[in-house]
Coordinates of C-alpha atoms and ligand atoms in Angstrom, one line a residue:
X134 CA 0.1 0.1 -0.3
X135 CA 1.1 3.4 -1.3
X136 CA 0.3 5.6 2.0
X137 CA 1.2 9.8 0.9
X138 CA 0.9 11.7 3.9
X139 CA 1.1 14.7 2.2
X140 CA -2.7 15.4 1.4
X141 CA -3.1 14.9 4.9
X142 CA -1.4 18.0 5.7
X143 CA -3.5 20.1 3.1
X144 CA -7.0 18.6 4.8
X145 CA -9.1 20.9 6.6
X146 CA -11.2 20.9 9.7
X147 CA -14.4 20.4 7.3
X148 CA -12.6 17.7 5.2
X149 CA -12.1 15.4 8.4
X150 CA -15.5 16.8 9.7
X151 CA -16.9 15.0 6.4
X152 CA -14.3 12.4 6.5
X153 CA -15.6 11.4 10.2
X154 CA -19.7 12.0 8.8
X155 CA -19.2 8.8 6.2
X156 CA -17.1 6.6 9.1
X157 CA -20.9 6.8 10.9
X158 CA -22.9 6.7 7.9
X159 CA -21.7 3.6 7.8
X160 CA -21.9 2.1 10.6
X161 CA -25.1 1.0 9.3
X162 CA -24.9 2.1 5.7
X163 CA -23.2 0.0 3.0
X164 CA -23.1 3.3 1.3
X165 CA -23.7 6.5 2.3
X166 CA -25.9 9.0 0.5
X167 CA -24.7 12.4 0.3
X168 CA -27.2 13.5 2.3
X169 CA -27.3 11.4 5.3
X170 CA -23.7 13.1 5.6
X171 CA -24.8 16.3 4.8
X172 CA -26.9 15.6 7.7
X173 CA -24.4 14.8 10.2
X174 CA -22.0 16.7 9.4
X175 CA -24.0 19.9 9.7
X176 CA -21.7 21.9 7.5
X177 CA -23.1 25.6 6.5
X178 CA -23.9 26.7 2.7
X179 CA -23.8 23.3 1.6
X180 CA -20.4 22.8 2.8
X181 CA -20.1 18.8 2.7
X182 CA -20.9 18.9 -1.2
X183 CA -17.7 21.4 -1.4
X184 CA -15.8 18.9 0.2
X185 CA -17.0 16.0 -1.0
X186 CA -15.0 17.3 -4.3
X187 CA -11.6 17.2 -2.4
X188 CA -12.3 13.7 -0.6
X189 CA -13.3 12.1 -3.6
X190 CA -10.0 13.6 -5.6
X191 CA -7.8 12.4 -2.7
X192 CA -9.4 9.2 -3.0
X193 CA -10.7 9.2 0.8
X194 CA -14.1 8.6 -0.3
X195 CA -15.0 6.5 -3.3
X196 CA -18.4 7.1 -5.4
X197 CA -20.8 4.0 -5.9
X198 CA -24.1 4.1 -7.8
X199 CA -24.7 0.8 -7.9
X200 CA -27.6 0.2 -5.7
X201 CA -28.1 3.9 -4.8
X202 CA -26.3 6.4 -5.2
X203 CA -23.4 7.2 -2.4
X204 CA -20.4 6.8 -0.9
X205 CA -18.1 4.6 0.9
X206 CA -15.0 5.8 3.0
X207 CA -12.2 4.5 1.6
X208 CA -9.4 2.1 3.5
X209 CA -7.2 5.2 2.9
X210 CA -9.8 7.5 4.4
X211 CA -10.0 5.7 7.3
X212 CA -6.2 5.8 7.5
X213 CA -6.2 9.1 7.0
X214 CA -8.5 9.8 10.2
X215 CA -6.6 7.3 12.2
X216 CA -3.7 9.0 11.8
X217 CA -5.1 12.4 12.7
X218 CA -6.1 11.1 16.0
X219 CA -3.2 9.5 17.1
X220 CA -1.4 13.0 16.0
X221 CA -3.2 14.8 17.5
X222 CA -2.9 12.7 20.7
X223 CA 0.4 13.6 20.8
X224 CA 1.5 9.7 20.0
X225 CA 3.9 10.3 17.0
X226 CA 4.6 13.5 14.8
X227 CA 5.6 11.8 11.4
X228 CA 5.3 8.8 9.3
X229 CA 8.1 7.1 7.8
X230 CA 8.7 4.4 5.5
X231 CA 6.4 0.8 5.0
X232 CA 8.6 -1.5 7.3
X233 CA 6.4 -4.4 6.4
X234 CA 3.4 -5.9 5.0
X235 CA 1.8 -9.0 6.5
X236 CA -1.0 -11.1 5.6
X237 CA -3.7 -8.6 6.9
X238 CA -1.8 -5.3 7.7
X239 CA 0.5 -2.6 6.8
X240 CA 3.3 -2.0 8.5
X241 CA 4.9 1.8 9.1
X242 CA 7.4 3.4 10.9
X243 CA 6.4 6.6 12.7
X244 CA 7.9 8.9 14.4
X245 CA 7.6 10.9 18.0
X246 CA 8.2 14.6 18.6
X247 CA 11.4 13.3 20.2
X248 CA 12.2 11.3 17.1
X249 CA 11.6 8.4 19.0
X250 CA 10.8 5.6 16.0
X251 CA 8.0 3.4 16.4
X252 CA 5.7 1.1 14.2
X253 CA 2.8 1.6 13.1
X254 CA 0.3 -1.5 12.1
X255 CA -2.9 -1.0 9.8
X256 CA -4.9 -3.9 9.6
X257 CA -6.6 -4.4 7.2
X258 CA -8.8 -8.1 8.0
X259 CA -9.8 -9.7 4.9
X260 CA -7.5 -8.3 2.6
X261 CA -5.8 -11.3 0.8
X262 CA -7.5 -14.2 1.9
X263 CA -10.8 -12.2 0.6
X264 CA -12.5 -13.7 -1.9
X265 CA -12.1 -17.1 -0.4
X266 CA -13.6 -15.9 3.2
X267 CA -16.3 -14.7 0.6
X268 CA -17.4 -17.7 -0.7
X269 CA -17.3 -19.8 1.7
X270 CA -18.5 -18.2 5.5
X271 CA -22.0 -19.3 6.1
X272 CA -22.6 -15.7 8.2
X273 CA -21.5 -13.8 5.6
X274 CA -23.2 -16.0 2.9
X275 CA -26.5 -14.4 3.4
X276 CA -25.3 -10.9 3.2
X277 CA -24.4 -8.5 0.6
X278 CA -22.3 -6.7 2.7
X279 CA -19.1 -7.6 4.1
X280 CA -17.8 -5.7 7.0
X281 CA -14.6 -5.3 7.1
X282 CA -13.9 -2.3 8.5
X283 CA -15.3 -3.2 11.7
X284 CA -13.5 -6.6 11.8
X285 CA -9.6 -4.8 11.3
X286 CA -11.3 -2.7 14.1
X287 CA -11.6 -5.5 16.3
X288 CA -8.5 -7.2 15.1
X289 CA -6.4 -3.8 16.6
X290 CA -8.5 -3.2 19.5
X291 CA -7.6 -7.1 20.1
X292 CA -4.2 -6.8 19.3
X293 CA -3.6 -3.9 21.6
X294 CA -5.0 -5.9 24.6
X295 CA -2.8 -8.9 23.8
X296 CA 0.3 -6.8 23.1
X297 CA 0.0 -4.8 26.5
X298 CA -1.1 -8.0 28.6
X299 CA 1.5 -10.2 27.5
X300 CA 4.5 -7.3 28.4
X301 CA 2.9 -6.4 31.1
X302 CA 3.5 -10.2 32.1
X303 CA 6.8 -10.5 30.5
X304 CA 6.2 -11.9 27.3
X305 CA 8.9 -10.8 24.8
X306 CA 6.5 -8.5 22.7
X307 CA 6.6 -5.1 21.1
X308 CA 5.2 -2.6 23.6
X309 CA 2.2 -1.6 23.2
X310 CA 1.6 2.2 22.6
X311 CA -1.3 2.8 21.6
X312 CA -4.6 2.4 19.4
X313 CA -7.4 3.7 17.8
X314 CA -9.6 2.6 14.8
X315 CA -7.8 -0.1 13.0
X316 CA -4.5 1.6 14.2
X317 CA -2.1 -0.3 16.6
X318 CA 1.1 1.7 17.7
X319 CA 3.5 -0.4 19.0
X320 CA 7.4 0.3 19.8
X321 CA 9.7 -0.7 16.8
X322 CA 11.3 -4.2 17.4
X323 CA 15.3 -4.3 16.3
X324 CA 15.7 -7.0 14.3
X325 CA 14.2 -9.1 11.8
X326 CA 11.5 -11.9 10.8
X327 CA 12.8 -15.0 11.4
X328 CA 12.0 -16.3 7.7
X329 CA 15.0 -14.3 6.7
X330 CA 17.2 -15.6 8.7
X331 CA 19.6 -17.9 6.8
X332 CA 22.3 -18.6 10.0
X333 CA 22.0 -19.0 13.4
X334 CA 24.8 -18.9 15.6
X335 CA 22.9 -20.9 18.2
X336 CA 19.9 -22.8 16.8
X337 CA 19.3 -25.1 19.4
X338 CA 19.1 -22.2 21.5
X339 CA 16.7 -20.5 19.2
X340 CA 14.5 -23.6 19.3
X341 CA 14.7 -24.1 22.8
X342 CA 13.4 -20.6 23.5
X343 CA 10.6 -20.7 21.2
X344 CA 9.0 -24.0 22.3
X345 CA 9.1 -22.4 25.7
X346 CA 7.2 -19.5 24.6
X347 CA 4.8 -21.8 23.6
X348 CA 4.5 -24.0 26.3
X349 CA 4.4 -20.6 28.8
X350 CA 1.9 -18.9 26.8
X351 CA -0.4 -21.8 27.2
X352 CA 0.4 -21.8 30.9
X353 CA -0.7 -18.2 31.3
X354 CA -4.2 -19.5 29.2
X355 CA -3.9 -18.2 25.4
X356 CA -2.5 -19.7 22.3
X357 CA -0.9 -17.5 19.9
X358 CA -2.4 -19.7 16.7
X359 CA 0.2 -17.9 14.3
X360 CA 3.2 -18.9 15.9
X361 CA 5.8 -19.1 12.8
X362 CA 8.6 -17.8 11.5
X363 CA 6.9 -14.6 10.3
X364 CA 5.7 -13.6 13.2
X365 CA 8.9 -14.0 15.5
X366 CA 12.0 -11.5 15.5
X367 CA 15.4 -12.0 15.9
X368 CA 17.9 -9.5 16.6
X369 CA 21.4 -9.8 16.4
X370 CA 22.4 -11.1 19.9
X371 CA 19.5 -13.8 18.2
X372 CA 17.0 -12.6 21.2
X373 CA 13.3 -13.1 20.4
X374 CA 10.4 -10.8 20.2
X375 CA 7.2 -12.4 18.9
X376 CA 4.3 -10.0 17.2
X377 CA 0.9 -10.5 15.4
X378 CA -1.6 -11.1 18.0
X379 CA -5.3 -10.7 16.5
X380 CA -5.5 -14.3 15.9
X381 CA -4.8 -15.3 19.5
X382 CA -7.4 -18.2 21.5
X383 CA -7.7 -19.0 25.1
X384 CA -6.4 -22.6 25.7
X385 CA -10.4 -22.9 26.5
X386 CA -11.1 -22.7 22.8
X387 CA -12.4 -26.0 21.8
X388 CA -9.8 -26.1 18.8
X389 CA -6.9 -25.4 21.6
X390 CA -5.4 -28.3 21.2
X391 CA -5.2 -28.5 17.4
X392 CA -3.8 -24.3 17.2
X393 CA -0.8 -25.2 19.7
X394 CA 0.2 -28.5 18.2
X395 CA 0.0 -26.5 14.8
X396 CA 2.1 -23.7 16.2
X397 CA 4.4 -26.8 17.5
X398 CA 4.4 -28.0 14.1
X399 CA 5.3 -25.0 12.5
X400 CA 8.5 -24.3 14.4
X401 CA 9.6 -27.8 14.0
X402 CA 9.0 -27.9 10.5
X403 CA 11.1 -24.3 10.0
X404 CA 14.0 -25.3 11.8
X405 CA 14.1 -28.6 10.3
X406 CA 14.1 -26.9 6.9
X407 CA 15.8 -24.1 7.8
X408 CA 18.6 -24.6 10.5
X409 CA 18.9 -28.7 9.6
X410 CA 17.7 -29.2 13.0
X411 CA 16.2 -32.8 13.1
X412 CA 14.0 -34.7 14.8
X413 CA 16.2 -36.6 16.8
X414 CA 16.7 -33.9 19.0
X415 CA 15.5 -35.4 22.4
X416 CA 16.3 -33.0 24.9
X417 CA 13.3 -33.4 27.8
X418 CA 11.2 -30.0 28.1
X419 CA 9.0 -28.6 30.2
X420 CA 5.5 -30.0 29.3
X421 CA 6.8 -32.0 26.6
X422 CA 6.4 -36.1 25.8
X423 CA 7.4 -38.4 23.3
X424 CA 5.6 -38.8 20.0
X425 CA 6.1 -42.5 19.8
X426 CA 8.5 -41.9 17.6
X427 CA 11.3 -41.6 20.1
X428 CA 11.3 -37.0 20.2
X429 CA 10.3 -35.3 22.4
X430 CA 7.8 -32.3 21.7
X431 CA 5.6 -29.9 23.8
X432 CA 1.9 -31.6 24.3
X433 CA -1.0 -29.5 24.9
X434 CA -2.4 -32.1 27.1
X435 CA 0.5 -31.9 29.7
X436 CA 1.0 -28.3 29.9
X437 CA 0.3 -26.7 33.5
X438 CA -2.2 -24.7 32.6
X439 CA -2.4 -23.3 35.8
X440 CA 0.1 -21.1 36.1
X441 CA -1.9 -18.0 34.9
X442 CA -5.0 -16.9 33.4
X443 CA -4.4 -14.3 31.2
X444 CA -7.5 -15.1 28.8
X445 CA -9.6 -14.5 31.7
X446 CA -8.0 -11.1 32.5
X447 CA -8.2 -10.2 29.2
X448 CA -11.7 -10.8 29.0
X449 CA -11.7 -8.4 31.4
X450 CA -10.0 -5.4 29.4
X451 CA -13.0 -4.3 27.4
X452 CA -12.2 -6.8 24.5
X453 CA -15.6 -8.3 25.3
X454 CA -16.7 -11.5 24.8
X455 CA -18.9 -10.9 21.7
X456 CA -15.8 -9.1 20.4
X457 CA -13.7 -12.1 20.7
X458 CA -17.1 -14.0 19.1
X459 CA -16.8 -12.5 16.3
X460 CA -13.1 -12.4 16.2
X461 CA -13.3 -16.4 16.7
X462 CA -15.6 -16.7 13.7
X463 CA -13.6 -15.3 11.5
X464 CA -10.3 -16.9 12.4
X465 CA -12.3 -20.0 12.4
X466 CA -13.1 -19.5 9.2
X467 CA -10.3 -18.0 7.9
X468 CA -8.0 -20.7 9.4
X469 CA -6.2 -21.9 6.3
X470 CA -5.1 -18.2 5.7
X471 CA -2.9 -19.3 7.9
X472 CA 0.5 -17.2 6.9
X473 CA 1.3 -19.9 4.4
X474 CA 3.2 -17.1 2.6
X475 CA 6.7 -17.5 0.5
X476 CA 9.1 -15.5 1.4
X477 CA 8.5 -13.6 -1.4
X478 CA 5.0 -12.1 -1.3
X479 CA 6.7 -9.5 1.2
X480 CA 8.0 -8.0 -1.7
X481 CA 4.3 -8.3 -3.2
X482 CA 3.5 -4.3 -2.3
X483 CA 6.5 -2.1 -2.1
X484 CA 7.9 -2.8 1.2
X485 CA 10.9 -1.3 2.0
X486 CA 9.0 1.8 -0.7
X487 CA 10.2 4.8 1.5
X488 CA 8.0 7.4 2.1
X489 CA 9.8 10.4 3.5
X490 CA 9.3 11.3 6.9
X491 CA 7.4 14.2 7.1
X492 CA 6.1 16.1 9.4
X493 CA 2.5 16.2 9.8
X494 CA 0.7 19.6 10.8
X495 CA -3.0 18.5 11.3
X496 CA -5.5 21.2 12.7
X497 CA -6.6 19.9 16.5
X498 CA -10.8 19.6 16.2
X499 CA -12.9 17.3 18.5
X500 CA -13.8 15.0 15.9
X501 CA -13.0 11.5 17.3
X502 CA -13.2 7.6 17.7
X503 CA -13.6 6.2 20.6
X504 CA -10.4 3.5 20.7
X505 CA -9.3 0.9 23.4
X506 CA -11.1 0.9 26.0
X507 CA -8.5 -0.9 28.0
X508 CA -8.0 0.1 31.7
X509 CA -4.4 1.0 31.6
X510 CA -5.5 4.1 29.0
X511 CA -6.4 7.3 30.7
X512 CA -7.6 9.0 27.3
X513 CA -11.2 9.7 28.8
X514 CA -12.6 9.7 25.0
X515 CA -16.3 8.9 25.6
X516 CA -17.0 6.1 24.4
X517 CA -15.7 2.5 23.7
X518 CA -16.0 -0.6 21.8
X519 CA -17.2 -2.5 25.1
X520 CA -20.5 -4.0 24.6
X521 CA -22.1 -2.3 27.7
X522 CA -20.9 1.3 25.8
X523 CA -22.0 1.0 21.9
X524 CA -24.8 2.2 21.9
X525 CA -23.6 5.2 24.2
X526 CA -20.7 5.4 21.8
X527 CA -22.1 6.0 18.5
X528 CA -24.4 8.2 20.8
X529 CA -21.6 10.5 21.6
X530 CA -19.9 10.8 18.3
X531 CA -22.5 11.7 16.3
X532 CA -21.2 15.3 15.2
X533 CA -23.1 18.5 16.1
X534 CA -25.7 19.5 13.8
X535 CA -25.3 23.4 13.1
X536 CA -29.0 24.3 13.1
X537 CA -28.8 25.8 10.0
X538 CA -28.5 23.2 6.8
X539 CA -29.7 20.7 9.2
X540 CA -33.4 19.2 8.5
X541 CA -33.4 17.7 12.2
X542 CA -32.9 13.9 10.9
X543 CA -29.0 14.4 11.7
X544 CA -30.4 13.1 15.6
X545 CA -31.0 9.6 13.8
X546 CA -28.9 7.2 16.1
X547 CA -26.1 5.3 14.3
X548 CA -26.9 2.0 16.6
X549 CA -24.7 -0.1 15.0
X550 CA -20.8 -0.4 15.8
X551 CA -20.6 -2.3 12.0
X552 CA -19.1 -0.4 9.1
X553 CA -20.2 -2.0 5.9
X554 CA -18.2 -2.7 2.5
X555 CA -19.7 -4.3 -0.4
X556 CA -18.0 -7.7 -1.0
X557 CA -17.4 -6.6 -5.1
X558 CA -15.4 -4.1 -4.3
X559 CA -12.5 -5.4 -2.0
X560 CA -9.2 -5.0 -2.0
X561 CA -8.0 -1.8 -4.2
X562 CA -10.5 0.9 -3.2
X563 CA -9.2 4.0 -1.6
X564 CA -5.6 3.0 -2.6
X565 CA -6.0 3.0 -6.5
X566 CA -9.1 4.2 -8.7
X567 CA -9.3 3.8 -12.7
X568 CA -7.8 6.6 -14.8
X569 CA -11.5 6.2 -16.5
X570 CA -12.7 7.6 -13.5
X571 CA -11.6 10.7 -14.8
X572 CA -15.2 11.2 -16.5
X573 CA -17.1 10.0 -14.0
X574 CA -15.2 13.0 -12.1
X575 CA -16.4 15.5 -14.2
X576 CA -20.1 14.6 -13.8
X577 CA -20.1 14.1 -10.5
X578 CA -18.8 17.6 -10.0
X579 CA -21.5 19.1 -11.6
X580 CA -24.0 17.3 -9.9
X581 CA -22.0 18.1 -6.3
X582 CA -22.0 21.2 -7.6
X583 CA -25.7 21.2 -8.0
X584 CA -26.5 20.0 -4.6
X585 CA -24.3 22.4 -2.6
X586 CA -26.5 25.1 -4.6
X587 CA -29.5 23.2 -3.3
X588 CA -28.4 23.0 0.0
X589 CA -27.5 26.6 0.0
X590 CA -30.9 27.5 -1.5
X591 CA -32.8 25.4 1.0
X592 CA -30.8 27.1 4.0
X593 CA -32.1 30.6 3.0
X594 CA -35.2 29.4 2.3
X595 CA -35.2 27.7 5.5
X596 CA -36.6 24.6 3.6
X597 CA -35.4 21.0 3.7
X598 CA -33.8 20.6 0.1
X599 CA -35.9 19.1 -2.4
X600 CA -33.1 16.2 -2.7
X601 CA -33.0 15.1 1.5
X602 CA -36.9 14.8 0.8
X603 CA -37.0 12.7 -1.2
X604 CA -34.0 11.6 -3.0
X605 CA -33.4 8.9 0.2
X606 CA -36.1 7.6 2.5
X607 CA -34.5 6.1 5.3
X608 CA -35.1 8.8 8.4
X609 CA -34.7 7.4 11.3
X610 CA -35.6 5.0 13.7
X611 CA -39.1 4.6 13.3
X612 CA -39.2 4.0 8.8
X613 CA -38.7 0.0 8.0
X614 CA -36.0 0.6 6.1
X615 CA -34.1 1.9 9.2
X616 CA -35.1 -0.8 11.2
X617 CA -34.1 -3.4 8.4
X618 CA -30.3 -1.8 8.2
X619 CA -30.4 -1.9 11.8
X620 CA -30.9 -5.4 11.6
X621 CA -28.7 -6.4 9.1
X622 CA -26.0 -4.4 10.9
X623 CA -26.4 -6.9 13.2
X624 CA -23.8 -9.8 14.0
Ligands
LIG999 P1 0.2 -9.6 9.7 O1 -0.8 -9.7 11.1 O2 -0.5 -8.9 8.8 O3 0.7 -10.8 9.5 P2 2.4 -8.7 11.6 O4 2.5 -8.4 12.6 O5 2.9 -10.2 11.8 O6 0.8 -8.4 10.5 O7 3.6 -7.8 10.9 C1 4.0 -7.8 9.3 C2 5.9 -7.4 9.1 O8 6.1 -6.5 9.8 C3 6.6 -8.5 10.2 O9 6.7 -9.3 9.7 C4 7.7 -7.3 10.4 O10 8.5 -7.5 9.4 C5 7.1 -5.9 10.5 N1 7.1 -5.5 11.6 C6 5.6 -5.7 12.4 N2 5.6 -5.3 13.7 C7 6.9 -4.5 13.7 C8 7.2 -3.7 15.1 N3 6.8 -3.6 16.1 N4 8.6 -3.5 14.9 C9 8.9 -3.6 13.4 N5 8.7 -4.4 12.4 C10 7.5 -5.0 12.7
LIG1000 MG1 2.3 -11.8 10.7

């Protein structure tokens, strides 16, 4: 993914207001009609339509007239919102080069005011395995929309919560710094993914350390579920850091043993293939048992799972049971997408494509998104992802509407937490639109100008714009349309 943050510097407060309105609209609309965004943003003098043109130009929203006329927040738009929030919060001040591309994420360097370099992980669930997922998931098969922005946000929240808890319990993981929307900020690991390492001084020791970690994690009640050479970083002193936690499950998960064995198997296979560490290596390890061929490997059944209950602790961290279930559904059905990439995959999307560190000077405003509600955070930001707060969250995040330009319908509660994305348009939206969009752009600009004029006229005449009276009839709680939409959004 190419992330050009320069555009971010020129976006105004109103641009972000409208962008945020899109995000809110997408909680219960797959495609958000301009009129609805206008009502949520509440800008005067048809400002929304003017802003829309810029957002389209910067590919932060995407026009979609397939089902009805409207727009969708793009991945890039969502990235901009997260970056802006974190920059305004003082978490970092500039964005650097891309340092990694995962199965379902993009990782960039970011730097703080005092030049400390951190890692920013942008989650993007469903990116590579999206088509496979689409065809096989029962719970999605009957839906026309796949809420992957919502899942990305859940993944970030879960990753942050787990990273923090693991770090607090002495596991070698990056330090969890902050998170917002689908974005997690963590310390930068000095080292390389194990998959890139061709030679080790002490392969036996590294092997033992890694197996020991899998066992210790299980003793604390957790299984990584993607514990392999892609998610283990190693430095020049052969010190290990484990990364990538959104798929972790509790040892009480019904498939816990399978996941545990798979993690162990991955390590055995890799060390065997890469470092010629054969299974003859037969030393005694905690929680190990013979596999019948004279080899001892850690066994799930003999792991003493009493040492900790991190899984329970995490349940109280703000990552709710419902969210855990939703993530697990995703993980279960996406099991075959399990980091099975070849080494080459990492080159695919321009890893190392340096984007010079650019200072981001972004105007402060109060448009924000509820983020990680971990006990340790003291953000004071209203609203969280937790079930209990889900409703108040959407309410508190509604943008205040100025009386003019609003017809009162902006008070429509946006109850669902979900943000809808259509299945048809997955990978490329927001990142590269076709060139023949130019023609459509001209049309759109014309249309937006017209809508803007109408909105201004309506504001002057204290009349509701005709378009908002007739073109889009879903105006709130009471209507059948909105009931259906809310229903559709529920998981
Ligand atoms: P995914 O969940 O998509 O697999 P990962 O968390 O595994 O993403 O990250 C993908 C790659 O990004 C890693 O293989 C690693 O090279 C790099 N990376 C991720 N986190 C960090 C970090 N904290 N410090 C340095 N590099 C990182
Ligand atoms: Mg990974």
